[in-house]
C-alpha cells in the first residue's frame, strides 16, 4: 500500500482528500501544520507528499525547502496544493523543489488521477 | 742623522723628544734614589733586629742565672725541695740560651762573653752547687757559708757584672747603628734635593728653548696679523732656513699678506669706479622718481578706473554701482566732490556732499536747465562759477569753482541720471570730456544690465515660485551632472530644505551622495540617473521612469525628460513624485486579491470537491449527509465572507442603514458569548458588569455583529485557549465594553494599522488563522457610526484588550 503524507490545515479539506484517496487503497497520514509534517517525515518514509501552501508553524514552501535541502525524505515527489494560484506562487513552489502544483479549488477526482499517475510513474521508473 | 733631520723639521716632535728624555731621566734617577734609600733602611733594620735578639737572649740568660741564685738561696733559707729543683732546672735553660747566642756570634767580644759565661756555668752548676747542696743537706751549714764566703758570691757578682757590661755593649752598638743610619739618610735627602734642582734647571732650559723657538715667533705672527687687520704693513721675521711648522707658516703668512695687499689695491680701484657709477645712478634715480610720481598719479587714476569698470561689470546691486561710480570718478576727474542722481526715482550716491546739499541739488535739478541742456546736447559740459561763502572756508578773496555735468543714458537713448562733479580753482580740460562721456556710457550700460538682471531675477523667482508650488520634486541637471535648478519640494523629499539655494550648482558627486543617503538600495537609482543624464536621445522609445523607496518607507516614481535646444541637449529634467499612497493602494489591492482568493478558494474547494464526490460515487446515506452538511457549512462560510465585503462596501459608500433604538448591551453581549461558546471548549468566556448604565442608542443587530467579531477574534487569536472576558461599566457618560483575552497579543508595530481594511498581521503564529482583514474595519465603522470609539491595548505574547465606548442612552434623546 502506497503511503501518502497530507499536510493541510483545513480539517474539511483533509477529510475530502483522505476520503478520495483512501477509496483507491492509498494510506494517507495527515498533518495539521508544517511542523507536524516535518516531524512525521523524520520518522518514516512516504511515497508522496501533498502539501498545502499556507500552513501554521512552517508554510508548505518552507517544508519543501527543508525536505530538499536538509535531506529529509529528499527524493520523495511533492505535490503542492494552494489557494494562491498566481503564476509567481507556482514558480516559487517549483523553484523550491515541488514536483507538481494544483490550485484550489480542485477536483478530487483530478487529484486522485494525478496521484495515481505520479505513483505509477514512480513504480515504472523504479 | 735621519733622526736629527726628522726632529729639526717638526717643532712638535722636537718638543716631544726633549720632554721624553727629560721625564725618562727624571724617573730613572728618582728610582735609583728611592731604591738606595730602601736598601739602607733594610740593612739597618736587619742589623738592629740581630742586636736586639742578642740583647734579648743575654737578658733572659741573666734572668735564668738570677732565678737559679734566688731559688738556691730560698732552698737554703726554707729548705723547700721545689726551689732546689727549680734552681737546677735553670742550667739547661742557660745552656740553650748560650747555644742560640753562639749561633749569632759575630766578634771576638761575643766569643769572650760566651766563654766567661760557660766558665761560670761550669763553676756554679757543676763544681760548686752540687757540693754545697750536699753539705747543706748533711747539715753542714758552716761548709755552705765557707763556700759562699770563699769566693762563690764574688764570682756571681762578677758574672752578673759581665752580663750587664755585654748588654750595655749591645745597646751601644744599636745606638751607633741608628746614628749611622740618620747620617746616611741626611746624605740621601741632600742628594735628592740636588737632583730636583738639577732637573728644574734642565726644565728651565727646555722652556726657554721652547719660548725662543715657538712662543716668540708666534707672538710675532700675532702682532703682524694685528697690524694687517688694522691695514698697516707688517713683516714676519723668521729664520729663512727653518723647515718646521713655523717656517712653513711664516712663508704662507707672507704670501697671504702679499695677496691681501694686492686684493686691497684691486678693491680700491673698483671702489673708485663704483663711486663714479653711484653718482651716475643717483642722477638717474632722480629722473626715475619724477617719472614714478607721474606713473603713480596715472596708476591711481587707472586703479580708480579699473575699480569702476570692475564694479560696473560685476555688480548687480544698483546702489553699489552708484556709489562706486561717484567714488571712483572723483579721483579720475580730480574733483573734490561729486554726486550721481536719478531723474525719475530717488536713487543717488554722493561724495563730499552733505545730506542738505544732496537735497538742494535734487530740488534744483528740474529747474536749473541742466537736464534740458544735457538732453539736447547729449554730452558733458562744464561751468565756472564763483564759490559760495560756505565753500570758501577761511579764504576771503574771490574763489572760483568748476562744475562738470555728465549725462547717463539708458540703452543710449533715455536720460536716466546725471553725474555732477566740482573742482576748485582748476578748470576742466575739454580734451578729457570724451573720456568722461565713455565712462558715463559704461555706467549707463551697467544700469541697463541691472535692469535686465532685475527683470530676469523677477522672472526666475516667478518660475521658482511656480516650481515650488508643484507637489512633485523637480530638478534640472546639466549634461555633466551639475544641478541647474531644484524646487522646494525636491529639497523636502531629500531632507535638505535649508539647502534650497545651495543645491544650485551642486556637483554630481555631491547631490547623488545626498540622495544615496536617503534612499534604500540606491545603486540602481543612481545608475538610472546617470544613464538618463548621459542619454542624448530626444525621443526615447521606452518610458523613462524609475520607482524607488526612501529610508522613511515612502515610495517615489521619478520621470525624466531631456531638455533640448534644437538638437542640442541642455540638460535633463527629473520629476520625483511621491506615489506612496498609490503604491500602498496597489499593495492592499494585491493583498486583498490574494486574501479573497485564499479565503474564497478554500470553502469553494470543499464545496466543489464534496459535490463531485457525491455526484461521481456511490455513497452511503450517512456519508452523503455528512458531505452535504459540510457543503452547507462551507456555503455559510462563503456567505459570511461575502457579507463582510458587502458590509464594508456599504459602510464606505455611506449606504449602510441603521435601525437605532435603545439597546441594553448586557443581553446582547450575553447572546454573543453563548453563541461563541459553541465554537471552542478550550476557552472560558465570562461577562462581568461593574455597574452604571448599559443602555445605548444603536442598531442591535450591528452592535451584536461588532461584538461578535471582537469576541470571535479573542477566541481565534488565543489558539491555546484561556479566558476571554467581557467587562462592562459606565464611565464619563459612556458605556465601556472591554473584551480581554490571554492570546497571542499584537506586535507593537501592527497596532496602528489594525483597524485598516484588509490589514492582517503577518506572523507565522497566525498563518492558521484565516480572515479577510475586514472584521476590525467593520467593527470600527459600526462603532464610529454609533458615535463611539474603539481602542486596543496589547502585550505581545500575553493577550489583548479591545475597548468599545458608546454614549449612554438618555431617555429624552431623539434617536429617530
Tab-separated table of C-alpha atoms in Angstrom, chain B residues 9 11 221 236 238-255:
chain	number	residue	atom	x	y	z
B	9	UNK	CA	111.688	69.593	10.652
B	11	UNK	CA	108.629	71.570	16.418
B	221	UNK	CA	102.779	86.289	13.939
B	236	UNK	CA	107.254	88.275	9.712
B	238	UNK	CA	111.605	84.061	10.949
B	239	UNK	CA	114.860	82.334	10.098
B	240	UNK	CA	114.661	81.543	6.407
B	241	UNK	CA	116.337	78.203	6.941
B	242	UNK	CA	113.644	76.949	9.259
B	243	UNK	CA	111.859	73.958	7.843
B	244	UNK	CA	109.490	73.384	10.723
B	245	UNK	CA	105.824	74.428	11.061
B	246	UNK	CA	106.647	77.983	11.962
B	247	UNK	CA	108.929	78.224	8.960
B	248	UNK	CA	106.136	76.959	6.687
B	249	UNK	CA	103.612	79.219	8.469
B	250	UNK	CA	105.811	82.277	8.015
B	251	UNK	CA	106.155	81.635	4.304
B	252	UNK	CA	102.364	81.130	3.948
B	253	UNK	CA	101.668	84.185	6.106
B	254	UNK	CA	103.963	86.350	3.987
B	255	UNK	CA	102.258	85.084	0.830
